[in-house]
């Protein structure tokens, strides 16, 4: 049936408890309606105590788009007799069948069902499989924490400009720190998830050790020089920022790592041979991994290793542990 847009109550207290949408581009919806019309009717329910006003169940974005386009009415389905749980399930499946959810909207879905009284066990059994979220309470708590982040972090997640795992890493920081860290590690440089995890941990340690704020630590001349270097790409800048913060936190270990990497390069081995040291150089052992697809490649790599042993080249590597 056609319903006048003037008869639909758009006040937030009426529709917020049923609203899952976040970060949707209204212009995209308007363009679609302008070109092909409204394909899926919105779903409304009668407002309590009113014979004329309707509350939005599904289709808030479509209704706003129709208003912007100057339409007077909209095709709608009217539902009656459903409780809040049944309405939320209806909205969930309606959206899954039409457009799906971005990561922030998934967090909103989780929050809505928890507020409705769902236990974590029930949520993981019935709802998270539909959202393609692992059935893990810690993961769900991370999603809920996403909703407490400001729009400067949430919006890039929606636009797929910021990986979800990287957004999770920003949660221990305050609002100002998040924006600065996000800018330095992810916007201006290309720090990967593992590097970012260690860098943020090191920054939090340095904050306590040096009694300096993270914003001040990342405003150093060294960081500025790295980010303004036009000869380096984002990934290279990310690696350099990671190494710099690591050297600030653990200068002795960082110095040993530099010496270790330099000594390994002097061995002249190819990429099929990898030499690793123990974490934080604890102990005095190295691990050598050889990748070979046939006997000849294996023989060549082993001969190179034996040649370096005979020449005493490995002595320099083992001396780093002392």
XYZ file of N, CA and C in Angstrom, residues 142-289:
444
model
N 35.103 -7.103 21.081
C 35.852 -6.169 20.231
C 34.906 -5.419 19.293
N 33.943 -6.155 18.739
C 32.961 -5.497 17.867
C 32.182 -4.437 18.637
N 31.778 -4.764 19.857
C 31.037 -3.797 20.670
C 31.891 -2.569 20.971
N 33.181 -2.798 21.192
C 34.085 -1.678 21.471
C 34.233 -0.766 20.255
N 34.035 -1.314 19.054
C 34.093 -0.484 17.846
C 33.110 0.677 17.923
N 31.960 0.429 18.540
C 30.915 1.452 18.600
C 31.322 2.630 19.471
N 32.316 2.431 20.339
C 32.776 3.524 21.204
C 33.844 4.384 20.528
N 34.326 3.940 19.372
C 35.318 4.722 18.643
C 34.638 5.895 17.947
N 35.407 6.959 17.697
C 34.813 8.104 17.011
C 34.722 7.835 15.513
N 34.009 8.711 14.829
C 33.732 8.500 13.403
C 34.995 8.530 12.552
N 36.061 9.210 13.037
C 37.310 9.260 12.271
C 37.933 7.878 12.130
N 37.583 6.961 13.028
C 38.071 5.586 12.937
C 37.021 4.687 12.294
N 35.757 4.847 12.695
C 34.702 3.970 12.180
C 34.468 4.163 10.681
N 34.488 5.402 10.232
C 34.176 5.660 8.821
C 35.179 5.007 7.863
N 36.499 5.091 8.128
C 37.442 4.376 7.248
C 37.241 2.860 7.263
N 36.778 2.310 8.398
C 36.478 0.876 8.452
C 35.337 0.556 7.494
N 34.299 1.391 7.507
C 33.147 1.192 6.619
C 33.573 1.287 5.158
N 34.480 2.216 4.858
C 34.922 2.427 3.470
C 36.024 1.459 3.056
N 36.353 0.504 3.945
C 37.422 -0.472 3.681
C 38.783 0.189 3.491
N 38.956 1.355 4.097
C 40.242 2.039 4.059
C 41.096 1.675 5.271
N 40.467 1.113 6.293
C 41.165 0.693 7.504
C 40.718 -0.719 7.844
N 41.689 -1.640 7.920
C 41.364 -3.029 8.230
C 40.759 -3.135 9.628
N 39.833 -4.071 9.770
C 39.166 -4.260 11.053
C 40.164 -4.577 12.158
N 41.143 -5.442 11.875
C 42.134 -5.814 12.888
C 42.945 -4.602 13.344
N 43.206 -3.681 12.431
C 43.943 -2.472 12.801
C 43.084 -1.569 13.676
N 41.798 -1.506 13.380
C 40.886 -0.717 14.216
C 40.837 -1.286 15.629
N 40.825 -2.618 15.746
C 40.830 -3.255 17.063
C 42.070 -2.846 17.869
N 43.210 -2.714 17.188
C 44.459 -2.376 17.874
C 44.425 -0.984 18.498
N 43.585 -0.111 17.968
C 43.533 1.274 18.445
C 42.717 1.436 19.724
N 42.022 0.396 20.141
C 41.073 0.516 21.251
C 41.693 0.882 22.602
N 42.922 0.440 22.934
C 43.483 0.821 24.242
C 43.852 2.298 24.348
N 43.815 3.027 23.249
C 44.245 4.422 23.227
C 43.071 5.356 23.477
N 43.381 6.572 23.933
C 42.304 7.549 24.073
C 42.016 8.179 22.711
N 40.995 9.032 22.649
C 40.526 9.550 21.362
C 41.615 10.284 20.588
N 42.373 11.144 21.283
C 43.425 11.920 20.611
C 44.536 10.998 20.133
N 44.937 10.061 20.993
C 46.003 9.128 20.628
C 45.598 8.267 19.436
N 44.339 7.822 19.419
C 43.868 6.986 18.308
C 44.046 7.689 16.971
N 43.636 8.942 16.926
C 43.691 9.672 15.662
C 45.128 9.844 15.191
N 46.035 10.163 16.128
C 47.442 10.370 15.769
C 48.084 9.057 15.332
N 47.854 7.989 16.101
C 48.435 6.683 15.768
C 47.884 6.184 14.438
N 46.585 6.339 14.236
C 45.966 5.908 12.979
C 46.574 6.662 11.799
N 46.800 7.948 11.988
C 47.369 8.762 10.920
C 48.794 8.330 10.589
N 49.628 8.170 11.625
C 51.045 7.853 11.403
C 51.233 6.426 10.895
N 50.549 5.466 11.517
C 50.787 4.058 11.182
C 50.018 3.580 9.955
N 48.837 4.153 9.706
C 47.973 3.587 8.676
C 47.663 4.526 7.510
N 47.570 5.832 7.778
C 47.251 6.749 6.676
C 48.512 7.210 5.953
N 49.510 7.637 6.732
C 50.723 8.198 6.128
C 51.797 7.153 5.874
N 51.672 6.002 6.508
C 52.618 4.919 6.261
C 51.849 3.610 6.182
N 52.547 2.538 5.797
C 51.879 1.256 5.592
C 52.321 0.203 6.573
N 52.158 0.461 7.859
C 52.521 -0.523 8.877
C 51.538 -1.684 8.836
N 52.047 -2.923 8.818
C 51.129 -4.064 8.788
C 50.598 -4.360 10.192
N 49.687 -5.320 10.292
C 48.999 -5.580 11.559
C 49.974 -5.982 12.664
N 50.885 -6.914 12.373
C 51.828 -7.374 13.399
C 52.762 -6.259 13.848
N 53.252 -5.476 12.894
C 54.116 -4.347 13.246
C 53.349 -3.319 14.070
N 52.107 -3.052 13.667
C 51.297 -2.063 14.386
C 51.012 -2.519 15.811
N 50.738 -3.809 15.975
C 50.466 -4.347 17.310
C 51.659 -4.129 18.233
N 52.852 -4.440 17.735
C 54.061 -4.263 18.546
C 54.372 -2.786 18.752
N 54.146 -1.974 17.724
C 54.436 -0.542 17.828
C 53.544 0.129 18.865
N 52.266 -0.197 18.861
C 51.347 0.396 19.843
C 51.711 -0.048 21.251
N 52.089 -1.317 21.399
C 52.528 -1.798 22.710
C 53.782 -1.050 23.161
N 54.716 -0.829 22.240
C 55.939 -0.095 22.577
C 55.644 1.365 22.916
N 54.696 1.962 22.197
C 54.327 3.356 22.480
C 53.711 3.492 23.871
N 52.878 2.531 24.244
C 52.275 2.564 25.582
C 53.344 2.400 26.663
N 54.354 1.551 26.389
C 55.464 1.395 27.338
C 56.276 2.683 27.435
N 56.576 3.280 26.280
C 57.364 4.517 26.260
C 56.636 5.659 26.956
N 55.331 5.644 26.861
C 54.519 6.665 27.529
C 54.770 6.645 29.033
N 54.909 5.439 29.590
C 55.173 5.297 31.023
C 56.646 5.545 31.351
N 57.533 5.018 30.514
C 58.971 5.116 30.788
C 59.467 6.554 30.687
N 59.085 7.216 29.603
C 59.586 8.568 29.341
C 58.671 9.664 29.871
N 57.491 9.256 30.381
C 56.512 10.232 30.867
C 56.180 11.265 29.788
N 55.996 10.749 28.579
C 55.609 11.592 27.447
C 54.357 11.013 26.811
N 53.510 11.884 26.296
C 52.315 11.415 25.618
C 52.646 10.785 24.274
N 51.776 9.904 23.817
C 51.995 9.248 22.527
C 52.006 10.264 21.393
N 51.167 11.285 21.507
C 51.148 12.335 20.483
C 52.507 13.013 20.385
N 53.121 13.279 21.534
C 54.446 13.904 21.545
C 55.499 12.962 20.975
N 55.405 11.683 21.323
C 56.374 10.702 20.825
C 56.329 10.595 19.303
N 55.125 10.679 18.745
C 54.974 10.537 17.295
C 55.144 11.863 16.553
N 55.417 12.919 17.302
C 55.646 14.225 16.674
C 57.133 14.548 16.579
N 57.966 13.542 16.808
C 59.412 13.762 16.791
C 59.907 14.086 15.384
N 61.083 14.671 15.329
C 61.696 15.025 14.045
C 61.966 13.771 13.211
N 62.372 12.686 13.884
C 62.682 11.448 13.160
C 61.448 10.896 12.442
N 60.305 10.921 13.136
C 59.062 10.436 12.526
C 58.672 11.324 11.351
N 58.773 12.636 11.549
C 58.417 13.582 10.480
C 59.283 13.379 9.248
N 60.580 13.126 9.471
C 61.496 12.909 8.348
C 61.119 11.651 7.563
N 60.717 10.603 8.289
C 60.320 9.359 7.616
C 59.068 9.586 6.768
N 58.068 10.235 7.348
C 56.788 10.415 6.662
C 56.881 11.378 5.483
N 57.848 12.291 5.533
C 57.984 13.277 4.449
C 58.974 12.842 3.372
N 59.535 11.648 3.521
C 60.517 11.151 2.553
C 59.812 10.706 1.270
N 59.943 11.483 0.228
C 59.270 11.180 -1.037
C 59.876 10.000 -1.783
N 61.056 9.565 -1.371
C 61.715 8.449 -2.047
C 61.229 7.092 -1.530
N 60.521 7.097 -0.409
C 60.019 5.849 0.176
C 58.522 5.721 -0.070
N 58.061 4.491 -0.358
C 56.621 4.274 -0.477
C 56.021 4.058 0.912
N 54.704 3.917 0.974
C 54.029 3.808 2.277
C 54.513 2.593 3.064
N 54.704 1.481 2.378
C 55.148 0.268 3.069
C 56.536 0.465 3.671
N 57.430 1.070 2.917
C 58.785 1.320 3.417
C 58.761 2.279 4.602
N 57.902 3.279 4.528
C 57.772 4.214 5.652
C 57.263 3.484 6.892
N 56.303 2.568 6.685
C 55.766 1.802 7.805
C 56.833 0.970 8.492
N 57.685 0.331 7.711
C 58.769 -0.480 8.277
C 59.739 0.393 9.064
N 60.027 1.572 8.537
C 60.981 2.465 9.207
C 60.401 3.016 10.507
N 59.111 3.361 10.496
C 58.464 3.833 11.731
C 58.475 2.726 12.778
N 58.143 1.512 12.349
C 58.135 0.356 13.251
C 59.510 0.159 13.894
N 60.563 0.197 13.086
C 61.918 -0.021 13.603
C 62.357 1.121 14.519
N 61.961 2.341 14.192
C 62.346 3.487 15.016
C 61.723 3.398 16.403
N 60.418 3.130 16.462
C 59.746 3.028 17.765
C 60.308 1.852 18.555
N 60.614 0.774 17.861
C 61.189 -0.400 18.525
C 62.557 -0.068 19.111
N 63.357 0.696 18.371
C 64.687 1.071 18.871
C 64.586 2.023 20.051
N 63.548 2.861 20.074
C 63.335 3.762 21.206
C 62.969 2.968 22.457
N 62.181 1.915 22.271
C 61.731 1.101 23.407
C 62.824 0.148 23.878
N 63.524 -0.485 22.934
C 64.541 -1.487 23.289
C 65.790 -1.250 22.450
N 66.569 -0.228 22.784
C 67.722 0.136 21.943
C 68.766 -0.969 21.815
N 69.016 -1.717 22.888
C 70.032 -2.775 22.833
C 69.609 -3.894 21.896
N 68.360 -4.335 22.030
C 67.850 -5.414 21.176
C 67.795 -4.958 19.724
N 67.371 -3.728 19.494
C 67.293 -3.211 18.124
C 68.670 -3.158 17.472
N 69.673 -2.781 18.266
C 71.037 -2.741 17.737
C 71.500 -4.140 17.353
N 71.185 -5.121 18.196
C 71.553 -6.502 17.883
C 70.835 -6.998 16.638
N 69.573 -6.626 16.483
C 68.819 -7.059 15.303
C 69.421 -6.483 14.028
N 69.838 -5.227 14.087
C 70.478 -4.610 12.918
C 71.773 -5.336 12.569
N 72.567 -5.653 13.598
C 73.829 -6.367 13.372
C 73.561 -7.767 12.821
N 72.532 -8.417 13.355
C 72.181 -9.767 12.917
C 71.756 -9.757 11.448
N 70.884 -8.821 11.082
C 70.409 -8.733 9.695
C 71.566 -8.439 8.738
N 72.447 -7.545 9.145
C 73.589 -7.194 8.299
C 74.519 -8.393 8.109
N 74.757 -9.124 9.190
C 75.644 -10.294 9.113
C 75.041 -11.395 8.254
N 73.729 -11.568 8.342
C 73.059 -12.594 7.531
C 73.149 -12.262 6.045
N 73.040 -10.986 5.709
C 73.152 -10.584 4.306
C 74.551 -10.854 3.767
N 75.548 -10.721 4.635
C 76.930 -10.952 4.213
C 77.200 -12.416 3.879
N 76.307 -13.318 4.298
C 76.477 -14.737 3.987
C 76.231 -15.028 2.509
N 75.512 -14.145 1.834
C 75.263 -14.320 0.407
C 74.301 -15.444 0.077
N 73.401 -15.763 0.992
C 72.433 -16.836 0.764
C 71.223 -16.298 0.002
N 70.522 -17.190 -0.717
C 69.341 -16.725 -1.445
C 68.112 -16.769 -0.531
N 66.968 -16.405 -1.084
C 65.750 -16.277 -0.282
C 65.180 -17.609 0.198
N 65.699 -18.715 -0.329
C 65.220 -20.027 0.113
C 65.802 -20.438 1.463
N 66.778 -19.683 1.936
C 67.409 -19.982 3.227
C 67.122 -18.828 4.186
N 66.520 -19.166 5.310
C 66.198 -18.135 6.299
C 66.880 -18.462 7.621
N 67.459 -17.434 8.217
C 68.141 -17.596 9.503
C 67.431 -16.709 10.522
N 66.984 -17.297 11.609
C 66.253 -16.563 12.644
C 66.944 -16.700 13.990
N 66.857 -15.638 14.769
C 67.389 -15.674 16.133
C 66.250 -15.895 17.115
N 66.578 -16.219 18.339
C 65.563 -16.402 19.370
C 64.951 -15.047 19.731
N 63.753 -15.076 20.266
C 63.057 -13.848 20.633
C 63.872 -13.068 21.662
N 64.089 -11.792 21.379
C 64.860 -10.900 22.245
C 66.294 -11.396 22.465
N 66.775 -12.284 21.578
C 68.129 -12.836 21.664
C 68.365 -13.585 22.971
N 67.289 -14.173 23.496
C 67.434 -15.004 24.691
C 68.064 -16.332 24.268
N 69.056 -16.787 25.010
C 69.785 -17.977 24.597
C 70.811 -17.610 23.539
N 71.447 -18.609 22.962
C 72.507 -18.338 21.981
C 72.356 -19.218 20.745
N 71.111 -19.538 20.393
C 70.878 -20.427 19.266
C 70.257 -19.684 18.088
N 70.538 -20.184 16.890
C 69.882 -19.684 15.691
C 69.114 -20.837 15.047
N 68.131 -20.503 14.234
C 67.368 -21.523 13.520
C 67.505 -21.265 12.024
N 67.925 -22.291 11.294
C 68.110 -22.168 9.847
C 67.041 -22.998 9.143
N 66.304 -22.357 8.245
C 65.252 -23.032 7.485
C 65.616 -23.009 6.003
